[in-house]
Amino acid sequence: MADIVSIMACSHTPVMLNFPDAVPQPEREEIFGHSHRLGQAIATAKPQALVVVCDDHVHNFFLNNLPAFCIGAAPTYKSPVEHWLKADKRVLPGDAQLGAYLLNAVMASGFDPALSMELTLDHGVLTPLVLAHVSGQLPIVPILVNCVQPPLPSMKRCFDFGVALGDAIRAYPGLDRIAILASGGLSHDLSTPRMGMVNDEFDREFLRCLEAGDSTEAIRFASQHVHEAGNGAEQCECGSWPLALLEQRRSRLTFIALYPVGTPVLAWVSGGVKWLRPGQRWSLEVASLG
Amino acid sequence: MSNWLQGMPTAEAYEMNKVLFELHHRPDDLEAFRVNPDQYLNRFSLTDPVRRAILGNDVAALYLAGANPYLLRAHCIGMKIPEAVSVGALKRLAGEH
């Protein structure tokens, strides 16, 4: 039986790696500082493996074969897949046994994720690992949710999948300590006339629901209003948050919101990275729930 | 208001997205495209408007034809289309609607 020792959620825009200087000091230092501290918090929890919930940005999967959910079960993962991403090519260690266990366990509880024994992971997984300085430090299990191309799994389905996943992680006999990282932004919009927009109201209400542990309202609100928050806010980049955050309701854990809502960092806004106005910092830690 | 122009990609959009995908994932495709874009695009069953949009880096037209937003974004970065050009083209659409 494994303890879920850490759950983190953060944004993953590739422009943080490609155009790091696009954001002026001191915001840049502060954002990268938070990313680093996120990594330190993961390390402090001493996990033996890291489950990363994210989306595949149409790199491993295309419209010829697009799973709603996919669980990786490979001993290693090459990354990044993007030739244009400013990150060194590397091979990330994977935990194939844990991946295979989670796949079987959620299958037994009624879900049908795709199996992958070879993924070349994109910026969604790699950016947070790099910025948190934990890339290569821990064996990972990537769990990919389709939030990038309709038809999409519903918010409710993502949430229920997260419940099954949490149960499966806790039941895993092979390790004692497992961490979860959910990677995705809140409101933002890619490659549309609304590109650059953020929806503060959406973000605040969604985070309020999560903070309150009100999953029913979080699902209802996100389902109803996601189209006001942009295509980047779909599912994983919304859905992956509840996937991980639902855990806090049943465990004594620390939830660190790395990117609270507020004034968008304009140069990075395409990835949903947001920053806060002075004096309006959203609580960084919501501890000891459950 | 919807986050998506097409809830289900059209056949035309599928083929266009296939170009945007293969260009940036198959090892020699980007070079082949740069050397002879017309010849490269002959590998695909494209409509004339989509073909022109790809050749002309017409980001707005690609969007309107149903390009997947992530494929389109990666294509813009991968082709080094300046942000002001790609985002500007999309923004101008907002003004027209």
Short mmCIF file of N, CA and C in Angstrom, two decimals, chain A residues 51-199:
data_model
loop_
_atom_site.label_atom_id
_atom_site.label_comp_id
_atom_site.label_asym_id
_atom_site.label_seq_id
_atom_site.Cartn_x
_atom_site.Cartn_y
_atom_site.Cartn_z
N VAL A 51 3.72 10.39 -10.37
CA VAL A 51 2.68 10.23 -11.39
C VAL A 51 2.39 11.62 -11.96
N VAL A 52 2.58 11.79 -13.26
CA VAL A 52 2.37 13.10 -13.88
C VAL A 52 1.11 13.05 -14.75
N VAL A 53 0.11 13.82 -14.36
CA VAL A 53 -1.14 13.88 -15.11
C VAL A 53 -1.08 15.10 -16.02
N CYS A 54 -1.25 14.86 -17.30
CA CYS A 54 -1.06 15.95 -18.26
C CYS A 54 -1.84 15.64 -19.54
N ASP A 55 -1.66 16.48 -20.54
CA ASP A 55 -2.24 16.18 -21.85
C ASP A 55 -1.10 16.00 -22.84
N ASP A 56 -1.37 15.27 -23.90
CA ASP A 56 -0.43 15.18 -25.02
C ASP A 56 -0.89 16.21 -26.05
N HIS A 57 0.02 17.11 -26.44
CA HIS A 57 -0.38 18.20 -27.33
C HIS A 57 -0.29 17.78 -28.79
N VAL A 58 -0.96 16.70 -29.12
CA VAL A 58 -1.01 16.15 -30.47
C VAL A 58 0.41 15.87 -30.99
N HIS A 59 1.15 15.15 -30.17
CA HIS A 59 2.49 14.71 -30.58
C HIS A 59 2.57 13.19 -30.64
N ASN A 60 2.18 12.53 -29.55
CA ASN A 60 2.17 11.07 -29.57
C ASN A 60 0.92 10.54 -30.24
N PHE A 61 -0.14 11.31 -30.13
CA PHE A 61 -1.42 10.88 -30.70
C PHE A 61 -1.87 11.91 -31.73
N PHE A 62 -2.47 11.40 -32.78
CA PHE A 62 -3.01 12.27 -33.83
C PHE A 62 -4.47 11.90 -34.03
N LEU A 63 -5.12 12.57 -34.95
CA LEU A 63 -6.55 12.35 -35.17
C LEU A 63 -6.85 10.97 -35.76
N ASN A 64 -5.82 10.24 -36.14
CA ASN A 64 -6.06 8.88 -36.63
C ASN A 64 -6.24 7.90 -35.48
N ASN A 65 -5.84 8.33 -34.27
CA ASN A 65 -5.93 7.41 -33.13
C ASN A 65 -5.69 8.23 -31.87
N LEU A 66 -6.77 8.64 -31.23
CA LEU A 66 -6.67 9.64 -30.16
C LEU A 66 -7.37 9.15 -28.90
N PRO A 67 -6.61 8.58 -27.98
CA PRO A 67 -7.27 8.07 -26.77
C PRO A 67 -7.72 9.19 -25.83
N ALA A 68 -8.83 8.96 -25.16
CA ALA A 68 -9.29 9.93 -24.16
C ALA A 68 -8.35 9.93 -22.96
N PHE A 69 -7.90 8.73 -22.58
CA PHE A 69 -6.94 8.59 -21.49
C PHE A 69 -5.86 7.60 -21.92
N CYS A 70 -4.67 7.83 -21.46
CA CYS A 70 -3.58 6.90 -21.75
C CYS A 70 -2.66 6.83 -20.53
N ILE A 71 -2.24 5.62 -20.19
CA ILE A 71 -1.29 5.44 -19.10
C ILE A 71 -0.01 4.85 -19.66
N GLY A 72 1.10 5.49 -19.34
CA GLY A 72 2.39 5.01 -19.80
C GLY A 72 2.93 3.93 -18.88
N ALA A 73 3.49 2.89 -19.49
CA ALA A 73 4.10 1.81 -18.70
C ALA A 73 5.42 1.45 -19.37
N ALA A 74 6.34 2.38 -19.31
CA ALA A 74 7.66 2.17 -19.94
C ALA A 74 8.76 2.45 -18.92
N PRO A 75 9.91 1.80 -19.09
CA PRO A 75 11.02 2.03 -18.16
C PRO A 75 11.73 3.37 -18.40
N THR A 76 11.56 3.92 -19.60
CA THR A 76 12.17 5.22 -19.91
C THR A 76 11.25 5.97 -20.88
N TYR A 77 11.43 7.29 -20.88
CA TYR A 77 10.69 8.13 -21.83
C TYR A 77 11.63 9.17 -22.41
N LYS A 78 11.73 9.20 -23.73
CA LYS A 78 12.48 10.29 -24.35
C LYS A 78 11.67 11.57 -24.25
N SER A 79 12.38 12.69 -24.21
CA SER A 79 11.73 14.00 -24.17
C SER A 79 12.77 15.07 -24.51
N PRO A 80 12.40 16.19 -25.10
CA PRO A 80 11.05 16.51 -25.59
C PRO A 80 10.85 16.01 -27.01
N VAL A 81 9.58 15.91 -27.38
CA VAL A 81 9.24 15.49 -28.74
C VAL A 81 9.32 16.67 -29.71
N GLU A 82 9.17 17.90 -29.19
CA GLU A 82 9.13 19.08 -30.06
C GLU A 82 10.54 19.47 -30.50
N HIS A 83 10.73 19.58 -31.82
CA HIS A 83 12.05 20.00 -32.30
C HIS A 83 12.31 21.46 -31.96
N TRP A 84 11.23 22.20 -31.67
CA TRP A 84 11.37 23.65 -31.45
C TRP A 84 11.44 24.02 -29.97
N LEU A 85 11.34 23.03 -29.09
CA LEU A 85 11.35 23.36 -27.66
C LEU A 85 12.78 23.54 -27.18
N LYS A 86 13.03 24.62 -26.46
CA LYS A 86 14.38 24.89 -25.97
C LYS A 86 14.62 24.13 -24.67
N ALA A 87 14.85 22.84 -24.85
CA ALA A 87 15.17 21.97 -23.71
C ALA A 87 16.05 20.86 -24.25
N ASP A 88 17.08 20.51 -23.49
CA ASP A 88 17.99 19.46 -23.94
C ASP A 88 17.25 18.14 -24.12
N LYS A 89 17.63 17.41 -25.16
CA LYS A 89 17.09 16.06 -25.33
C LYS A 89 17.57 15.21 -24.17
N ARG A 90 16.67 14.38 -23.68
CA ARG A 90 17.03 13.56 -22.53
C ARG A 90 16.18 12.29 -22.52
N VAL A 91 16.53 11.39 -21.63
CA VAL A 91 15.72 10.20 -21.40
C VAL A 91 15.31 10.21 -19.92
N LEU A 92 14.01 10.30 -19.70
CA LEU A 92 13.50 10.35 -18.33
C LEU A 92 13.26 8.93 -17.82
N PRO A 93 13.63 8.66 -16.58
CA PRO A 93 13.33 7.33 -16.03
C PRO A 93 11.83 7.17 -15.80
N GLY A 94 11.31 5.97 -16.10
CA GLY A 94 9.90 5.67 -15.88
C GLY A 94 9.75 4.52 -14.90
N ASP A 95 8.57 4.39 -14.34
CA ASP A 95 8.28 3.24 -13.48
C ASP A 95 7.25 2.38 -14.22
N ALA A 96 7.75 1.43 -15.00
CA ALA A 96 6.88 0.60 -15.83
C ALA A 96 5.94 -0.27 -14.99
N GLN A 97 6.45 -0.74 -13.85
CA GLN A 97 5.62 -1.61 -13.01
C GLN A 97 4.43 -0.85 -12.44
N LEU A 98 4.72 0.36 -11.96
CA LEU A 98 3.63 1.18 -11.41
C LEU A 98 2.62 1.53 -12.50
N GLY A 99 3.13 1.89 -13.68
CA GLY A 99 2.22 2.21 -14.78
C GLY A 99 1.32 1.04 -15.13
N ALA A 100 1.91 -0.13 -15.22
CA ALA A 100 1.13 -1.33 -15.57
C ALA A 100 0.11 -1.64 -14.48
N TYR A 101 0.52 -1.43 -13.22
CA TYR A 101 -0.42 -1.69 -12.12
C TYR A 101 -1.61 -0.74 -12.19
N LEU A 102 -1.31 0.54 -12.39
CA LEU A 102 -2.39 1.55 -12.44
C LEU A 102 -3.34 1.26 -13.59
N LEU A 103 -2.78 0.87 -14.73
CA LEU A 103 -3.62 0.56 -15.89
C LEU A 103 -4.57 -0.60 -15.58
N ASN A 104 -4.01 -1.66 -15.03
CA ASN A 104 -4.85 -2.81 -14.68
C ASN A 104 -5.90 -2.46 -13.63
N ALA A 105 -5.48 -1.67 -12.66
CA ALA A 105 -6.38 -1.35 -11.55
C ALA A 105 -7.56 -0.49 -12.02
N VAL A 106 -7.28 0.53 -12.85
CA VAL A 106 -8.40 1.37 -13.29
C VAL A 106 -9.27 0.62 -14.32
N MET A 107 -8.67 -0.30 -15.05
CA MET A 107 -9.46 -1.17 -15.94
C MET A 107 -10.45 -1.99 -15.10
N ALA A 108 -9.94 -2.52 -13.98
CA ALA A 108 -10.79 -3.34 -13.12
C ALA A 108 -11.92 -2.51 -12.52
N SER A 109 -11.70 -1.20 -12.40
CA SER A 109 -12.77 -0.38 -11.83
C SER A 109 -13.62 0.30 -12.92
N GLY A 110 -13.49 -0.16 -14.16
CA GLY A 110 -14.45 0.26 -15.18
C GLY A 110 -13.98 1.32 -16.16
N PHE A 111 -12.70 1.68 -16.14
CA PHE A 111 -12.18 2.64 -17.11
C PHE A 111 -11.36 1.91 -18.17
N ASP A 112 -11.19 2.56 -19.32
CA ASP A 112 -10.52 1.89 -20.44
C ASP A 112 -9.43 2.76 -21.02
N PRO A 113 -8.44 3.15 -20.25
CA PRO A 113 -7.36 3.96 -20.82
C PRO A 113 -6.52 3.15 -21.79
N ALA A 114 -5.91 3.85 -22.74
CA ALA A 114 -4.99 3.20 -23.66
C ALA A 114 -3.69 2.88 -22.94
N LEU A 115 -3.04 1.84 -23.41
CA LEU A 115 -1.71 1.47 -22.92
C LEU A 115 -0.68 2.10 -23.85
N SER A 116 0.37 2.65 -23.28
CA SER A 116 1.52 3.00 -24.12
C SER A 116 2.80 2.55 -23.43
N MET A 117 3.59 1.80 -24.16
CA MET A 117 4.90 1.38 -23.65
C MET A 117 6.02 2.17 -24.32
N GLU A 118 5.64 3.19 -25.08
CA GLU A 118 6.64 4.10 -25.64
C GLU A 118 6.00 5.45 -25.94
N LEU A 119 6.40 6.44 -25.19
CA LEU A 119 5.94 7.81 -25.41
C LEU A 119 7.16 8.71 -25.48
N THR A 120 7.12 9.68 -26.36
CA THR A 120 8.14 10.73 -26.34
C THR A 120 7.45 11.96 -25.79
N LEU A 121 7.74 12.27 -24.54
CA LEU A 121 6.91 13.23 -23.81
C LEU A 121 7.17 14.66 -24.27
N ASP A 122 6.10 15.46 -24.25
CA ASP A 122 6.23 16.83 -24.75
C ASP A 122 6.39 17.83 -23.61
N HIS A 123 6.28 19.11 -23.97
CA HIS A 123 6.54 20.17 -22.99
C HIS A 123 5.60 20.10 -21.79
N GLY A 124 4.43 19.49 -21.98
CA GLY A 124 3.47 19.43 -20.88
C GLY A 124 4.03 18.72 -19.67
N VAL A 125 4.75 17.64 -19.91
CA VAL A 125 5.39 16.91 -18.82
C VAL A 125 6.75 17.51 -18.49
N LEU A 126 7.49 17.87 -19.55
CA LEU A 126 8.89 18.25 -19.32
C LEU A 126 9.06 19.64 -18.68
N THR A 127 8.25 20.60 -19.10
CA THR A 127 8.44 21.97 -18.59
C THR A 127 8.39 22.04 -17.07
N PRO A 128 7.37 21.49 -16.43
CA PRO A 128 7.35 21.56 -14.96
C PRO A 128 8.52 20.81 -14.32
N LEU A 129 8.89 19.68 -14.91
CA LEU A 129 10.01 18.91 -14.34
C LEU A 129 11.30 19.71 -14.42
N VAL A 130 11.50 20.38 -15.55
CA VAL A 130 12.72 21.17 -15.73
C VAL A 130 12.71 22.37 -14.78
N LEU A 131 11.61 23.10 -14.77
CA LEU A 131 11.57 24.32 -13.96
C LEU A 131 11.58 24.01 -12.46
N ALA A 132 11.12 22.82 -12.12
CA ALA A 132 11.14 22.41 -10.70
C ALA A 132 12.47 21.75 -10.33
N HIS A 133 13.34 21.60 -11.32
CA HIS A 133 14.64 20.97 -11.11
C HIS A 133 14.51 19.52 -10.61
N VAL A 134 13.51 18.83 -11.10
CA VAL A 134 13.37 17.41 -10.71
C VAL A 134 13.42 16.49 -11.93
N SER A 135 13.71 17.04 -13.10
CA SER A 135 13.79 16.21 -14.30
C SER A 135 14.85 15.12 -14.11
N GLY A 136 14.44 13.88 -14.28
CA GLY A 136 15.37 12.76 -14.17
C GLY A 136 15.63 12.31 -12.75
N GLN A 137 15.09 13.01 -11.77
CA GLN A 137 15.37 12.67 -10.37
C GLN A 137 14.48 11.54 -9.86
N LEU A 138 13.33 11.37 -10.50
CA LEU A 138 12.35 10.40 -10.01
C LEU A 138 11.79 9.61 -11.19
N PRO A 139 11.55 8.31 -11.02
CA PRO A 139 10.84 7.59 -12.08
C PRO A 139 9.40 8.10 -12.18
N ILE A 140 8.94 8.29 -13.40
CA ILE A 140 7.60 8.86 -13.59
C ILE A 140 6.65 7.86 -14.24
N VAL A 141 5.37 8.13 -14.03
CA VAL A 141 4.32 7.45 -14.78
C VAL A 141 3.47 8.55 -15.43
N PRO A 142 3.58 8.73 -16.75
CA PRO A 142 2.75 9.74 -17.40
C PRO A 142 1.33 9.24 -17.61
N ILE A 143 0.39 10.09 -17.28
CA ILE A 143 -1.02 9.80 -17.53
C ILE A 143 -1.57 10.93 -18.37
N LEU A 144 -1.95 10.61 -19.59
CA LEU A 144 -2.30 11.65 -20.56
C LEU A 144 -3.81 11.67 -20.78
N VAL A 145 -4.35 12.87 -20.70
CA VAL A 145 -5.79 13.08 -20.85
C VAL A 145 -6.01 13.94 -22.09
N ASN A 146 -6.95 13.54 -22.93
CA ASN A 146 -7.22 14.34 -24.12
C ASN A 146 -8.03 15.58 -23.76
N CYS A 147 -7.36 16.71 -23.76
CA CYS A 147 -8.08 17.99 -23.59
C CYS A 147 -7.74 18.89 -24.76
N VAL A 148 -7.27 18.29 -25.84
CA VAL A 148 -6.73 19.10 -26.94
C VAL A 148 -7.51 18.97 -28.25
N GLN A 149 -8.37 18.00 -28.35
CA GLN A 149 -9.09 17.81 -29.62
C GLN A 149 -10.43 17.13 -29.35
N PRO A 150 -11.52 17.85 -29.59
CA PRO A 150 -12.83 17.22 -29.41
C PRO A 150 -13.00 16.05 -30.38
N PRO A 151 -13.85 15.11 -30.01
CA PRO A 151 -14.65 15.02 -28.78
C PRO A 151 -13.78 14.73 -27.56
N LEU A 152 -14.11 15.41 -26.46
CA LEU A 152 -13.31 15.33 -25.24
C LEU A 152 -14.04 14.55 -24.16
N PRO A 153 -13.28 13.88 -23.30
CA PRO A 153 -13.95 13.29 -22.13
C PRO A 153 -14.53 14.40 -21.26
N SER A 154 -15.66 14.13 -20.63
CA SER A 154 -16.31 15.17 -19.83
C SER A 154 -15.52 15.44 -18.55
N MET A 155 -15.77 16.61 -17.96
CA MET A 155 -15.15 16.94 -16.68
C MET A 155 -15.47 15.86 -15.63
N LYS A 156 -16.72 15.40 -15.67
CA LYS A 156 -17.14 14.39 -14.70
C LYS A 156 -16.36 13.10 -14.89
N ARG A 157 -16.17 12.75 -16.15
CA ARG A 157 -15.43 11.52 -16.43
C ARG A 157 -13.98 11.66 -15.96
N CYS A 158 -13.39 12.83 -16.19
CA CYS A 158 -12.02 13.07 -15.74
C CYS A 158 -11.93 12.96 -14.22
N PHE A 159 -12.92 13.52 -13.57
CA PHE A 159 -12.93 13.47 -12.11
C PHE A 159 -13.05 12.03 -11.63
N ASP A 160 -13.99 11.29 -12.20
CA ASP A 160 -14.19 9.90 -11.78
C ASP A 160 -12.94 9.06 -12.06
N PHE A 161 -12.31 9.35 -13.18
CA PHE A 161 -11.05 8.67 -13.51
C PHE A 161 -10.01 8.97 -12.44
N GLY A 162 -9.99 10.22 -11.99
CA GLY A 162 -9.05 10.61 -10.94
C GLY A 162 -9.31 9.88 -9.64
N VAL A 163 -10.57 9.67 -9.32
CA VAL A 163 -10.91 8.93 -8.10
C VAL A 163 -10.37 7.50 -8.21
N ALA A 164 -10.61 6.87 -9.35
CA ALA A 164 -10.13 5.50 -9.56
C ALA A 164 -8.61 5.45 -9.51
N LEU A 165 -8.01 6.46 -10.09
CA LEU A 165 -6.55 6.53 -10.11
C LEU A 165 -5.99 6.66 -8.70
N GLY A 166 -6.60 7.52 -7.91
CA GLY A 166 -6.16 7.71 -6.53
C GLY A 166 -6.26 6.41 -5.74
N ASP A 167 -7.38 5.71 -5.92
CA ASP A 167 -7.56 4.43 -5.23
C ASP A 167 -6.48 3.44 -5.67
N ALA A 168 -6.20 3.43 -6.96
CA ALA A 168 -5.21 2.49 -7.51
C ALA A 168 -3.82 2.80 -6.96
N ILE A 169 -3.49 4.09 -6.88
CA ILE A 169 -2.16 4.46 -6.37
C ILE A 169 -2.01 4.01 -4.93
N ARG A 170 -3.03 4.26 -4.14
CA ARG A 170 -2.96 3.89 -2.72
C ARG A 170 -2.89 2.38 -2.52
N ALA A 171 -3.46 1.64 -3.46
CA ALA A 171 -3.47 0.17 -3.32
C ALA A 171 -2.19 -0.48 -3.83
N TYR A 172 -1.32 0.30 -4.46
CA TYR A 172 -0.12 -0.28 -5.08
C TYR A 172 0.81 -0.89 -4.03
N PRO A 173 1.11 -2.17 -4.17
CA PRO A 173 1.94 -2.82 -3.14
C PRO A 173 3.44 -2.62 -3.35
N GLY A 174 3.85 -2.08 -4.51
CA GLY A 174 5.27 -2.07 -4.84
C GLY A 174 6.08 -0.94 -4.23
N LEU A 175 5.42 0.13 -3.79
CA LEU A 175 6.13 1.29 -3.25
C LEU A 175 5.41 1.80 -2.00
N ASP A 176 6.13 2.58 -1.22
CA ASP A 176 5.53 3.16 -0.02
C ASP A 176 5.08 4.61 -0.22
N ARG A 177 5.80 5.33 -1.10
CA ARG A 177 5.57 6.78 -1.19
C ARG A 177 5.49 7.21 -2.66
N ILE A 178 4.34 7.78 -3.04
CA ILE A 178 4.13 8.19 -4.42
C ILE A 178 3.62 9.64 -4.44
N ALA A 179 4.14 10.42 -5.36
CA ALA A 179 3.72 11.81 -5.53
C ALA A 179 2.96 11.98 -6.84
N ILE A 180 2.12 13.01 -6.89
CA ILE A 180 1.35 13.31 -8.11
C ILE A 180 1.65 14.75 -8.53
N LEU A 181 1.85 14.93 -9.80
CA LEU A 181 1.99 16.27 -10.36
C LEU A 181 0.97 16.43 -11.47
N ALA A 182 0.08 17.41 -11.31
CA ALA A 182 -0.90 17.72 -12.36
C ALA A 182 -0.38 18.92 -13.13
N SER A 183 -0.31 18.79 -14.44
CA SER A 183 0.31 19.83 -15.25
C SER A 183 -0.71 20.39 -16.23
N GLY A 184 -1.03 21.68 -16.05
CA GLY A 184 -1.99 22.31 -16.95
C GLY A 184 -2.40 23.67 -16.42
N GLY A 185 -2.78 24.55 -17.31
CA GLY A 185 -3.16 25.89 -16.89
C GLY A 185 -4.65 26.02 -16.66
N LEU A 186 -5.05 27.18 -16.23
CA LEU A 186 -6.48 27.48 -16.12
C LEU A 186 -6.89 28.21 -17.40
N SER A 187 -7.60 29.34 -17.27
CA SER A 187 -8.11 29.96 -18.49
C SER A 187 -6.97 30.45 -19.40
N HIS A 188 -7.03 30.10 -20.63
CA HIS A 188 -6.18 30.65 -21.69
C HIS A 188 -6.64 30.08 -23.01
N ASP A 189 -6.24 30.71 -24.07
CA ASP A 189 -6.78 30.33 -25.37
C ASP A 189 -5.66 30.33 -26.41
N LEU A 190 -5.60 29.27 -27.17
CA LEU A 190 -4.51 29.07 -28.14
C LEU A 190 -5.03 29.19 -29.56
N SER A 191 -4.28 29.88 -30.38
CA SER A 191 -4.52 29.86 -31.83
C SER A 191 -5.95 30.20 -32.22
N THR A 192 -6.53 31.16 -31.56
CA THR A 192 -7.86 31.64 -31.93
C THR A 192 -7.84 33.17 -31.83
N PRO A 193 -8.91 33.80 -32.31
CA PRO A 193 -8.96 35.27 -32.19
C PRO A 193 -8.94 35.75 -30.74
N ARG A 194 -9.22 34.85 -29.79
CA ARG A 194 -9.18 35.25 -28.37
C ARG A 194 -7.81 35.02 -27.74
N MET A 195 -6.84 34.62 -28.54
CA MET A 195 -5.53 34.29 -27.99
C MET A 195 -4.99 35.45 -27.15
N GLY A 196 -4.51 35.10 -25.97
CA GLY A 196 -4.02 36.13 -25.06
C GLY A 196 -4.99 36.44 -23.95
N MET A 197 -6.24 35.99 -24.10
CA MET A 197 -7.22 36.27 -23.06
C MET A 197 -6.99 35.40 -21.84
N VAL A 198 -7.35 35.92 -20.70
CA VAL A 198 -7.56 35.09 -19.52
C VAL A 198 -8.89 35.49 -18.93
N ASN A 199 -9.47 34.61 -18.17
CA ASN A 199 -10.77 34.86 -17.56
C ASN A 199 -10.61 34.73 -16.05
#
